[in-house]
XYZ file of C-alpha atoms in Angstrom:
695
model
C 9.653 44.314 7.555
C 7.323 41.980 5.705
C 8.660 40.941 2.305
C 6.707 42.340 -0.676
C 6.534 40.138 -3.762
C 7.760 41.711 -6.992
C 6.604 40.533 -10.415
C 9.617 40.868 -12.696
C 9.390 41.320 -16.440
C 11.203 39.497 -19.224
C 12.356 35.927 -19.685
C 16.110 36.276 -19.210
C 17.698 35.851 -15.801
C 19.356 39.037 -14.578
C 21.401 39.548 -11.426
C 18.645 41.763 -10.039
C 15.916 39.188 -10.634
C 18.012 36.404 -9.118
C 18.638 38.526 -6.030
C 14.926 39.285 -5.737
C 13.944 35.641 -6.011
C 16.603 34.657 -3.476
C 15.073 37.133 -1.051
C 11.699 35.569 -1.741
C 12.955 32.032 -1.004
C 14.882 33.181 2.059
C 11.806 34.934 3.428
C 9.696 31.790 2.987
C 12.242 29.707 4.881
C 12.256 32.259 7.678
C 8.484 31.988 7.862
C 8.733 28.163 7.854
C 11.252 28.232 10.724
C 9.056 30.552 12.780
C 5.993 28.407 12.250
C 7.899 25.237 13.065
C 9.365 26.689 16.263
C 5.987 28.027 17.362
C 4.192 24.745 16.619
C 6.826 22.728 18.503
C 6.530 25.055 21.500
C 2.739 24.741 21.494
C 3.010 20.940 21.255
C 5.451 20.780 24.182
C 3.166 23.001 26.241
C 0.116 20.878 25.419
C 1.910 17.679 26.423
C 2.834 19.189 29.802
C -0.465 20.953 30.477
C -2.188 19.110 33.322
C -4.802 21.792 33.925
C -6.497 21.924 30.527
C -9.665 19.903 30.041
C -8.784 16.397 28.912
C -10.483 16.578 25.529
C -8.986 20.013 24.810
C -5.563 18.534 25.453
C -6.261 15.535 23.216
C -7.329 17.761 20.328
C -4.344 20.066 20.774
C -1.802 17.230 20.851
C -3.364 15.544 17.834
C -3.515 18.719 15.751
C -0.089 20.066 16.725
C 1.654 16.719 16.164
C 0.351 16.636 12.602
C 1.373 20.258 12.072
C 4.930 19.721 13.355
C 5.321 16.657 11.120
C 4.043 18.578 8.088
C 6.429 21.475 8.688
C 9.394 19.184 9.307
C 9.262 17.437 5.927
C 8.722 20.652 3.938
C 12.292 21.879 4.313
C 13.721 20.292 1.154
C 12.505 22.152 -1.936
C 10.061 24.268 0.035
C 9.249 26.534 -2.924
C 9.844 25.269 -6.440
C 7.953 27.669 -8.687
C 5.848 30.706 -9.314
C 2.973 31.605 -11.599
C 2.251 35.132 -12.860
C -1.268 35.961 -13.986
C -2.687 38.396 -16.522
C -4.211 40.462 -13.702
C -0.736 41.210 -12.335
C -0.891 38.889 -9.333
C 1.467 36.013 -8.699
C 1.610 32.918 -6.486
C 4.560 30.952 -5.225
C 3.996 27.184 -5.444
C 5.504 24.794 -2.897
C 5.183 21.663 -0.825
C 2.925 23.199 1.808
C 0.889 26.342 2.313
C 2.260 29.273 4.340
C 0.205 32.280 5.373
C 0.877 35.755 6.774
C -0.878 36.272 10.128
C -0.061 40.010 9.959
C -2.003 40.441 6.721
C -5.279 38.631 7.379
C -3.521 35.332 6.652
C -2.797 36.203 3.039
C -1.106 33.297 1.241
C 2.674 33.521 1.038
C 3.189 30.032 -0.383
C 0.487 27.975 -2.104
C 0.308 24.229 -1.493
C 0.800 22.375 -4.785
C -2.428 20.428 -4.151
C -4.609 23.521 -3.829
C -6.914 24.248 -6.817
C -5.287 27.652 -7.364
C -1.954 25.899 -8.050
C -3.286 23.697 -10.820
C -2.340 26.005 -13.743
C 1.301 25.536 -12.730
C 0.950 21.992 -14.090
C -1.749 22.244 -16.709
C -1.153 25.529 -18.543
C 0.259 25.202 -22.066
C 1.119 27.562 -24.875
C -2.194 26.735 -26.538
C -4.134 27.149 -23.284
C -2.218 29.352 -20.800
C -5.145 29.384 -18.342
C -4.723 33.053 -17.470
C -0.965 32.876 -16.930
C 1.631 35.153 -18.421
C 4.540 33.146 -17.092
C 5.437 29.977 -15.222
C 8.753 30.122 -13.394
C 10.682 27.081 -12.123
C 13.136 27.527 -9.255
C 16.281 25.435 -8.992
C 17.512 25.164 -5.412
C 20.233 23.347 -3.519
C 19.263 23.038 0.101
C 17.880 26.451 1.028
C 19.816 28.345 -1.621
C 18.275 29.402 -4.951
C 20.805 28.638 -7.679
C 18.720 29.816 -10.623
C 15.364 29.764 -12.319
C 13.838 29.304 -15.742
C 10.719 30.734 -17.355
C 9.376 28.068 -19.690
C 7.153 28.595 -22.690
C 4.349 26.392 -21.315
C 5.051 23.597 -23.819
C 5.652 19.938 -22.967
C 9.330 20.085 -23.900
C 10.028 22.958 -21.517
C 13.624 23.316 -20.414
C 12.725 22.858 -16.763
C 11.182 19.479 -17.491
C 14.067 18.303 -19.644
C 16.596 19.469 -17.050
C 14.804 17.346 -14.463
C 14.660 14.325 -16.775
C 18.334 14.582 -17.677
C 19.466 14.814 -14.044
C 21.284 11.725 -12.705
C 19.062 9.237 -10.878
C 19.383 8.638 -7.157
C 18.762 5.382 -5.331
C 15.362 6.664 -4.185
C 12.596 8.091 -6.338
C 12.257 11.870 -6.420
C 8.868 13.462 -6.178
C 7.653 15.025 -9.426
C 5.742 17.791 -7.722
C 7.778 20.485 -9.493
C 7.441 18.972 -12.972
C 3.994 17.379 -13.103
C 2.604 17.551 -16.615
C -0.999 18.165 -17.668
C -1.628 14.518 -18.575
C -0.400 13.456 -15.148
C -2.121 16.246 -13.234
C -5.525 15.276 -14.652
C -5.080 11.795 -13.196
C -3.736 13.033 -9.851
C -6.780 15.260 -9.246
C -9.425 13.000 -10.771
C -12.634 13.141 -8.740
C -13.518 9.462 -8.445
C -14.319 7.599 -5.220
C -13.987 4.062 -6.573
C -11.076 2.301 -8.270
C -8.853 4.277 -10.640
C -6.722 2.188 -12.998
C -3.642 4.002 -14.318
C -1.994 2.084 -17.128
C 1.117 3.205 -18.905
C 4.243 1.847 -20.487
C 7.737 2.148 -19.009
C 8.804 5.634 -17.969
C 5.364 7.258 -18.097
C 5.569 8.223 -14.437
C 2.584 6.146 -13.367
C 4.114 5.274 -9.992
C 4.937 8.889 -9.196
C 1.466 9.928 -10.359
C -0.137 7.362 -8.041
C 1.889 8.559 -5.040
C 1.090 12.196 -5.750
C -2.564 11.240 -6.088
C -2.384 9.790 -2.571
C -0.879 13.056 -1.297
C -3.653 14.961 -3.075
C -6.373 12.741 -1.590
C -4.869 13.086 1.878
C -5.000 16.853 1.379
C -8.600 16.956 0.145
C -10.021 14.099 2.253
C -7.785 14.296 5.319
C -10.483 13.792 7.940
C -11.474 10.427 6.457
C -8.086 9.113 5.390
C -6.083 10.250 8.427
C -8.142 7.919 10.650
C -7.694 4.856 8.475
C -4.415 5.476 6.687
C -3.278 4.424 3.232
C -1.776 1.119 2.101
C 0.790 1.148 -0.722
C 1.552 -2.285 -2.208
C 4.663 -2.637 -4.357
C 6.268 -5.593 -6.152
C 9.413 -6.018 -4.044
C 11.329 -4.499 -1.099
C 13.781 -2.733 -3.426
C 10.918 -0.930 -5.119
C 9.437 0.140 -1.788
C 12.812 1.512 -0.685
C 12.989 3.352 -4.004
C 9.640 5.103 -3.525
C 9.673 5.303 0.267
C 10.742 8.951 0.506
C 8.156 10.406 -1.865
C 5.111 10.612 0.403
C 7.016 11.729 3.524
C 8.655 14.459 1.416
C 5.148 15.628 0.514
C 4.141 15.738 4.169
C 2.281 12.419 4.394
C 3.233 9.789 6.996
C 0.053 7.774 7.717
C 1.055 5.266 5.044
C 1.873 1.546 5.231
C 4.242 0.190 2.579
C 4.144 -3.558 1.904
C 4.890 -6.141 -0.745
C 2.339 -8.876 -1.557
C 4.490 -11.159 0.611
C 3.953 -8.919 3.646
C 0.162 -8.538 3.695
C -0.370 -11.148 6.415
C 0.932 -10.054 9.843
C 3.786 -12.202 11.042
C 4.801 -13.355 7.550
C 7.464 -11.668 5.424
C 8.547 -13.541 2.331
C 9.870 -13.012 -1.168
C 10.159 -16.725 -2.005
C 8.369 -17.752 -5.202
C 6.506 -20.990 -5.959
C 7.067 -23.011 -9.137
C 4.746 -21.913 -11.987
C 2.258 -24.763 -11.548
C 1.841 -23.992 -7.832
C 1.493 -20.279 -8.587
C -1.336 -20.986 -11.004
C -3.190 -23.154 -8.499
C -2.713 -20.863 -5.500
C -3.489 -17.706 -7.440
C -6.667 -18.828 -9.206
C -10.257 -18.904 -7.932
C -9.975 -22.632 -7.267
C -7.737 -21.770 -4.322
C -10.808 -20.628 -2.364
C -12.271 -24.124 -2.619
C -8.850 -25.565 -1.823
C -8.700 -23.725 1.515
C -12.308 -24.699 2.265
C -11.403 -28.331 1.629
C -8.394 -28.020 3.909
C -10.585 -26.684 6.725
C -13.269 -29.340 6.185
C -10.563 -32.010 6.176
C -9.702 -31.037 9.764
C -13.302 -31.615 10.898
C -12.733 -35.335 11.123
C -14.646 -38.527 11.910
C -13.065 -41.320 13.990
C -11.872 -44.306 12.006
C -12.731 -46.658 14.887
C -15.132 -46.080 17.813
C -13.446 -44.169 20.627
C -14.400 -45.187 24.210
C -15.445 -42.402 26.575
C -15.548 -43.572 30.195
C -18.343 -42.223 32.384
C -18.971 -43.018 36.036
C -21.240 -45.979 35.326
C -20.624 -46.927 31.675
C -18.220 -46.566 28.770
C -19.813 -44.984 25.700
C -18.315 -45.811 22.266
C -18.153 -42.680 20.091
C -18.387 -43.835 16.486
C -18.274 -42.056 13.113
C -22.057 -42.063 12.746
C -22.617 -40.149 15.999
C -19.807 -37.686 15.274
C -21.183 -37.068 11.774
C -24.478 -35.881 13.270
C -22.646 -33.428 15.568
C -20.427 -32.275 12.716
C -23.378 -31.449 10.492
C -24.999 -29.415 13.262
C -21.798 -27.440 13.758
C -21.372 -26.803 10.037
C -25.019 -25.756 9.723
C -24.498 -23.090 12.404
C -22.822 -20.840 9.839
C -20.013 -20.044 12.273
C -16.367 -20.141 11.299
C -14.330 -23.219 12.185
C -12.861 -22.143 15.524
C -16.064 -20.432 16.582
C -18.160 -23.500 15.619
C -16.039 -25.772 17.788
C -18.228 -25.028 20.824
C -21.305 -25.948 18.781
C -19.644 -29.222 17.762
C -18.830 -30.070 21.368
C -22.345 -29.268 22.565
C -23.900 -31.263 19.711
C -21.636 -34.231 20.452
C -22.748 -34.198 24.074
C -26.392 -34.165 22.918
C -26.024 -37.179 20.620
C -24.160 -39.212 23.275
C -26.786 -38.828 25.989
C -29.186 -41.350 24.446
C -26.666 -44.195 23.907
C -25.281 -43.563 27.408
C -28.761 -43.913 28.936
C -29.343 -47.068 26.908
C -26.178 -48.603 28.366
C -27.193 -47.589 31.883
C -30.619 -49.106 31.340
C -32.695 -46.185 32.563
C -34.263 -43.182 30.820
C -35.130 -40.843 33.681
C -35.135 -37.075 32.930
C -33.036 -36.418 36.042
C -30.530 -39.068 34.955
C -30.344 -37.606 31.432
C -29.452 -34.190 32.911
C -26.757 -35.792 35.080
C -25.285 -37.654 32.083
C -25.239 -34.457 30.023
C -23.352 -32.617 32.776
C -20.882 -35.478 33.157
C -20.233 -35.603 29.416
C -19.666 -31.837 29.369
C -16.908 -32.218 31.994
C -15.420 -35.456 30.669
C -11.683 -35.228 29.910
C -11.776 -38.088 27.382
C -14.508 -36.379 25.377
C -12.707 -33.045 25.436
C -9.523 -34.734 24.190
C -11.535 -36.358 21.409
C -12.977 -32.977 20.388
C -9.428 -31.579 20.290
C -8.512 -34.304 17.814
C -11.661 -34.229 15.684
C -12.272 -30.448 15.614
C -8.992 -28.783 16.641
C -8.482 -25.061 17.214
C -6.424 -23.998 14.191
C -4.332 -21.045 13.113
C -3.951 -20.256 9.400
C -0.266 -21.165 9.624
C -0.959 -24.536 11.249
C -3.698 -25.365 8.735
C -1.583 -24.667 5.640
C 1.637 -26.170 7.014
C -0.203 -29.408 7.739
C -1.785 -29.285 4.271
C 1.542 -28.826 2.469
C 3.386 -31.457 4.496
C 1.096 -34.312 3.500
C -2.640 -33.778 3.589
C -2.480 -32.190 0.117
C -1.647 -35.629 -1.311
C -4.819 -37.199 0.039
C -6.865 -34.228 -1.157
C -5.499 -34.550 -4.698
C -3.088 -31.584 -4.833
C 0.368 -33.185 -5.135
C 1.870 -29.988 -6.601
C 1.476 -28.347 -3.187
C 3.636 -30.844 -1.305
C 6.806 -29.617 0.376
C 8.819 -30.895 3.318
C 8.780 -27.640 5.263
C 5.179 -26.505 5.264
C 6.091 -23.183 6.896
C 8.600 -22.142 4.231
C 6.124 -19.503 3.129
C 5.985 -18.207 -0.427
C 4.402 -15.028 -1.793
C 1.553 -17.145 -3.179
C 0.847 -18.514 0.311
C -0.027 -15.097 1.746
C -3.524 -14.807 0.208
C -4.206 -18.418 1.209
C -3.233 -17.609 4.806
C -5.593 -14.655 4.663
C -8.376 -16.805 3.217
C -7.774 -19.366 5.951
C -8.047 -16.661 8.603
C -11.444 -15.729 7.179
C -12.650 -19.340 7.326
C -11.133 -20.251 10.683
C -11.946 -17.166 12.712
C -10.790 -17.250 16.299
C -12.102 -18.936 19.405
C -15.485 -17.790 20.654
C -14.088 -16.814 24.036
C -11.487 -14.546 22.464
C -14.079 -12.990 20.170
C -16.457 -12.324 23.043
C -13.726 -10.905 25.288
C -12.389 -8.588 22.591
C -15.854 -7.379 21.635
C -16.774 -6.800 25.277
C -13.556 -4.881 25.977
C -13.952 -2.717 22.898
C -17.604 -1.984 23.667
C -16.663 -0.927 27.199
C -13.933 1.407 25.889
C -16.255 3.063 23.377
C -19.089 3.376 25.897
C -16.760 5.011 28.410
C -15.518 7.441 25.750
C -19.107 8.256 24.771
C -19.927 9.024 28.399
C -16.933 11.324 28.690
C -18.016 13.265 25.621
C -21.596 13.531 26.873
C -20.398 14.949 30.196
C -18.124 17.441 28.433
C -20.934 18.411 26.076
C -23.159 19.384 29.004
C -20.526 21.449 30.792
C -20.591 25.185 30.206
C -22.308 25.416 26.800
C -25.825 26.444 27.781
C -25.454 30.044 26.657
C -22.829 29.678 23.963
C -24.014 28.770 20.474
C -20.875 29.181 18.404
C -18.190 27.673 20.664
C -16.639 24.431 19.475
C -17.629 21.479 21.624
C -15.934 18.161 22.296
C -18.458 16.305 20.153
C -17.654 18.614 17.243
C -14.028 17.489 17.130
C -13.943 13.985 18.606
C -15.905 10.776 18.287
C -16.125 7.883 20.781
C -14.224 5.453 18.529
C -11.243 7.817 18.152
C -11.195 8.703 21.851
C -11.301 5.002 22.780
C -8.346 4.375 20.479
C -6.381 7.174 22.138
C -6.647 5.463 25.511
C -6.077 1.852 24.510
C -2.699 0.149 24.704
C -2.147 0.332 20.946
C -2.113 4.156 21.132
C 1.615 4.093 21.729
C 2.208 2.992 18.156
C 1.793 5.127 15.076
C -1.203 4.588 12.853
C 1.023 2.883 10.282
C 2.424 0.500 12.921
C -1.026 -0.385 14.228
C -2.409 -0.937 10.735
C 0.484 -3.137 9.599
C 0.081 -5.419 12.631
C -3.693 -5.821 12.372
C -4.990 -8.210 9.718
C -8.502 -6.830 10.069
C -7.456 -3.171 9.693
C -9.340 -1.448 6.881
C -7.667 1.383 4.983
C -9.205 4.545 3.606
C -7.313 4.110 0.322
C -5.084 1.463 -1.250
C -2.455 1.957 -3.953
C -1.363 -1.127 -5.908
C 1.733 -0.742 -8.060
C 2.757 -3.273 -10.710
C -0.814 -4.475 -10.262
C -0.656 -6.712 -13.324
C 1.400 -9.172 -11.234
C -1.323 -9.823 -8.672
C -3.404 -12.987 -8.736
C -7.146 -13.233 -8.194
C -6.415 -14.394 -4.642
C -4.225 -11.313 -4.044
C -7.146 -9.104 -5.058
C -9.383 -10.808 -2.501
C -6.903 -9.785 0.204
C -6.812 -6.169 -0.964
C -10.578 -5.882 -1.185
C -10.834 -7.063 2.433
C -8.344 -4.371 3.432
C -10.361 -1.685 1.629
C -14.111 -2.320 1.948
C -14.957 1.143 0.586
C -13.202 0.122 -2.676
C -11.188 3.368 -2.884
C -8.069 2.327 -4.795
C -5.454 3.576 -7.218
C -4.308 0.662 -9.369
C -1.122 1.135 -11.381
C 0.198 -1.280 -13.964
C 1.002 -2.283 -17.503
C -0.426 -5.533 -18.828
C 2.450 -5.779 -21.311
C 4.908 -6.115 -18.419
C 3.089 -8.981 -16.674
C 5.468 -11.764 -15.595
C 3.452 -13.683 -12.977
C 1.755 -16.904 -14.059
C -1.432 -15.991 -12.192
C -1.269 -12.258 -12.975
C -3.862 -9.945 -14.506
C -4.845 -10.406 -18.136
C -7.836 -8.062 -18.098
C -8.667 -5.228 -15.692
C -12.372 -5.833 -16.186
C -12.032 -9.529 -15.344
C -10.162 -8.922 -12.097
C -12.023 -5.810 -10.872
C -15.557 -6.491 -12.081
C -16.391 -9.186 -9.491
C -15.351 -6.882 -6.651
C -16.409 -3.373 -7.686
C -18.806 -3.825 -10.583
C -18.702 -0.637 -12.663
C -17.153 1.506 -9.932
C -13.822 1.790 -11.711
C -12.402 4.107 -14.336
C -9.432 3.742 -16.640
C -6.769 6.280 -17.598
C -3.752 5.691 -19.807
C -0.472 7.630 -19.712
C 1.158 7.851 -23.130
C 4.288 9.976 -22.700
C 7.592 8.390 -21.684
C 9.614 10.783 -19.522
C 12.326 8.292 -18.527
C 13.531 6.295 -21.500
C 15.321 7.946 -24.450
C 13.665 7.349 -27.818
C 16.585 5.244 -29.066
C 16.324 2.796 -26.156
C 12.530 2.681 -26.379
C 12.739 1.863 -30.068
C 15.152 -0.965 -29.277
C 12.782 -2.366 -26.614
C 9.800 -2.148 -28.958
C 10.768 -5.516 -30.457
C 10.089 -7.244 -27.143
C 6.771 -5.388 -26.839
C 5.738 -6.616 -30.295
C 6.341 -10.212 -29.167
C 3.976 -9.649 -26.239
C 1.286 -7.824 -28.201
C 1.809 -7.016 -31.899
C -0.875 -4.319 -31.732
C 0.623 -2.489 -28.737
C 2.280 0.900 -29.203
C 5.143 1.937 -26.917
C 4.824 5.269 -25.071
C 6.219 8.324 -26.865
C 9.595 9.416 -25.496
C 10.096 13.158 -24.965
C 13.877 13.122 -25.289
C 16.630 11.534 -27.284
C 19.874 9.925 -26.191
C 22.570 7.431 -27.062
C 21.747 4.323 -29.051
C 22.009 0.999 -27.164
C 25.376 -0.749 -27.322
C 25.480 -4.476 -28.091
C 28.337 -6.678 -26.924
C 28.993 -10.332 -27.756
C 31.515 -11.947 -25.412
C 32.866 -15.430 -24.817
C 33.186 -14.913 -21.064
C 30.370 -13.223 -19.150
C 32.764 -12.286 -16.357
C 33.597 -9.259 -18.495
C 30.351 -7.745 -17.225
C 31.908 -7.256 -13.801
C 34.342 -4.737 -15.350
C 31.599 -2.538 -16.769
C 30.811 0.572 -14.754
C 29.020 3.867 -15.230
C 31.067 7.058 -15.310
C 28.485 8.713 -13.054
C 25.010 8.163 -11.680
C 23.359 4.849 -10.846
C 24.317 1.562 -12.490
C 22.676 -1.872 -12.622
C 23.210 -5.271 -14.202
C 20.013 -7.184 -14.978
C 20.282 -10.866 -15.819
C 17.974 -13.914 -15.826
C 19.522 -15.452 -12.714
C 21.689 -12.724 -11.176
C 21.154 -10.639 -8.048
C 18.982 -8.242 -10.026
C 16.497 -10.161 -12.153
C 13.859 -8.550 -14.391
C 11.268 -9.240 -11.709
C 13.367 -7.581 -8.992
C 14.008 -4.622 -11.301
C 10.314 -3.855 -11.813
C 9.524 -0.232 -11.089
C 13.186 0.766 -10.731
C 15.307 3.007 -12.934
C 19.042 3.567 -13.360
C 21.239 5.901 -15.404
C 23.160 3.028 -16.981
C 21.822 -0.517 -17.357
C 23.582 -3.655 -18.579
C 21.194 -6.403 -19.686
C 22.842 -9.827 -19.781
C 21.568 -12.605 -22.057
C 18.158 -11.138 -22.883
C 17.499 -14.142 -25.130
C 17.101 -16.243 -21.955
C 14.286 -14.002 -20.745
C 10.614 -14.160 -21.632
C 9.379 -11.286 -23.835
C 7.794 -9.583 -20.804
C 10.998 -9.943 -18.773
C 13.047 -8.628 -21.682
C 10.713 -5.636 -22.117
C 11.099 -4.746 -18.438
C 14.874 -5.157 -18.422
C 15.471 -3.104 -21.577
C 13.412 -0.140 -20.349
C 15.092 0.534 -16.982
C 17.829 2.827 -18.367
C 17.507 6.603 -18.366
C 20.805 7.324 -20.155
C 22.692 4.314 -21.521
C 21.794 0.709 -22.313
C 24.354 -2.052 -22.879
C 23.169 -5.481 -24.068
C 25.575 -8.370 -23.477
C 25.184 -11.756 -25.167
C 27.292 -14.869 -24.776
C 29.282 -15.779 -27.881
C 28.330 -18.850 -29.901
C 31.577 -20.872 -30.107
C 30.693 -22.114 -33.599
C 30.792 -18.595 -35.090
C 33.100 -15.607 -35.025
C 32.225 -12.815 -32.623
C 33.766 -9.749 -31.068
C 36.312 -10.481 -28.407
C 35.747 -9.224 -24.907
C 38.680 -6.863 -25.238
C 37.312 -5.320 -28.432
C 33.869 -4.988 -26.923
C 35.140 -2.986 -23.970
C 35.645 0.608 -25.044
C-alpha cells in the first residue's frame, strides 16, 4: 500500500507523531532502494546490450550511470525536514527528489535545490512565506531519532543543536540548516564572478560548495560536460571539505591546491617573502618572457657549417636576422623554431654562394636543400633555439641564468624544487612556449578526424527511420559530435575529473576559489585560463590574508579579467565561533583593520583560557575531553596557514605573539567550543607554573 502523508498538529513531539514520521522516513528509504536497484539493473542491461543502436546505448549508459551515482550518495540523511503550508499541503525536503510512478509521478521527496524547497531555508517568523511549520528531522543512519518544529527564527533549536554538535575531521554539509542569508547567496542568479566575503565561522566555504551543487542542479547540461574546479589553500582543507559535494550527489569535481594546478607538479613548499612578491606580481609575466627570449640565443663566435664544397661561418649578425623573422611570426617559442630554422637557411644561401663563387639559380636551390639537411646546422639550431618544456625553462633560469638577467633572489641550487609560487610561472611558460608544430598538427588532425567521424555517425542515424515521426527523440537531440568523439577516444576510460586534472588546457564550466585572498595576480591568470567563461565563486576574507602577494582589493584583482562582471556579497553571522572567543580574537582583527567589525556570533560559550608556562612541552599534555583537538603554533605541524579553513572543538594556540596579526586572527578563530592560549614565561617576571596552569 502506498504511504499517505499525514500533517500532524501541534509543536510537541508525541509517540504517535514520532511513529508516523518514522513510517514516512522508512517509506522514502524503501522507495530509494527500489529506484537504486532498478537503475542498477537497467545500467547492467545497457552495458551488455549488443543489439541496441549504438547511440541509444551510449545515451542509456551515460544517463543511468549518473542516476546510479546520484542514488548511491543520497543514503545518508536522505530526508532531513518537512514544510507544512497554509493550504494544508506539505513537502518532505531531502538530498534528492523522489517521485511516485503510481500517482502520475507525484513528488514524495523534494530536492533541496528545487525552488519549492526554498522556504525551508528562508522563511522566518516575520515572513513565514506561506508556511505554518518547518520541521527538522534528526536521524542516525536510516532511523529517525526525533524531530523539532522551530519557530522560524534565526536562533531556532535545530540550528543551535547542529552548531553545538562535536566537529568531525571532515566538513558536514549544511543542507539541513541553511539560513536565509546563506540561501540567498547559494541561489543567486549571476553568470559571472560571485565574491563571497565573510569573517571566520560565517559558513562561506559551505555556502560556496552548496552553490556549486545548486548550479550543477540548475545548469547540469553545461556543467556536467566541463566539470567544476574547487581550489583550496592546502591538502588538509581539501580533505576536510572533500565529502560535501559527493554527499550532495555531485562527483564531476576536481579538487586542487594552488600548488597542484599544473599537471605533473604537486608542491606545498613556500618561497621566501621576497621571491613570493616577485613571482606573484605582474612583473613575473615579463620575467618569463625574458627567460624565453634568453633561450633564443646568438653565437658568441662564428660557428662553421660544412657543406659539400665550402664551409660557411654562421655569425651573430646572420642569426639575428633569422631570429627576428621567427619572433615576428607571432608563433610561440617551440612552434616558431621551424620558422627560425627556415629563416636561417635563407640567410645562409647568399654567403654560401659567395664562397662557391657562382650565383646560379639552380645552384642556389641545391645549396638551400643541402643546408636544410645539414647535421651541423640542425645541431646549431638545437643550441640556439632549443625545444623547451616549462620545467626545463624555469629550472635553467633558477640554477643560474637568473643572475645574468638581474634576478638574484630567484637563484637556487635545485631548480626543480618547485614551490607554490612556481606553478603560475610554469603555466605562463607553457603559454609562451607552446609545443612543437608537428605535435600540434598531429593532435589537431587526430581530433578533427574523430569529430568528423562522430558527425557522420550522427547524420546517418538522423536519416534512419524518422521520415514519418515528428515527435520521436533523435540522436542529434541528445548527442553532439564533440561528446561522441570523447566517448570513443582513449581518455574515455577515465572519469571527467581525472581527465580534467591531467589536462592543462582543460576549461571548466565553473571554478570555486576558497581562501581567495591568498592568491597572487599570477595565480588569477592561471584560473582565468581554466575558466574562459568567467563563471566563478570566489570565497575569502581580506582580513585573513597571510600571503605576501595576496589580494588587497577584489576590484584590483578581478577588474582586469572580468571588468564589471562580478558581484559582491558579505556574510555577517558567525555560526562557528562562540561570542566569547570572537571577542577575544577581535583584538587581532583591530590590528589588521581598525575599522573592521567581526561577524556576529549566534551562540555563547566558555571564555578563552590563558596559560603562561616556562616549558612549552606542557602543551603535549593538553587534550580535549571529546571531539576534535588541534594545537596551532608559529612553527609546529599545524601552523596558522595550514589551519586556514579548518575548525576544531578545542584549539590550543601557542605563542600567538610570534604570529602576524593575520596569522593570530586565523589561529584564534578555529575553535568551536574551547580556546586555550599558551605563552612562554618571561624568566625575569613571576608567572603561573605549568602545574598550576593545568587544571
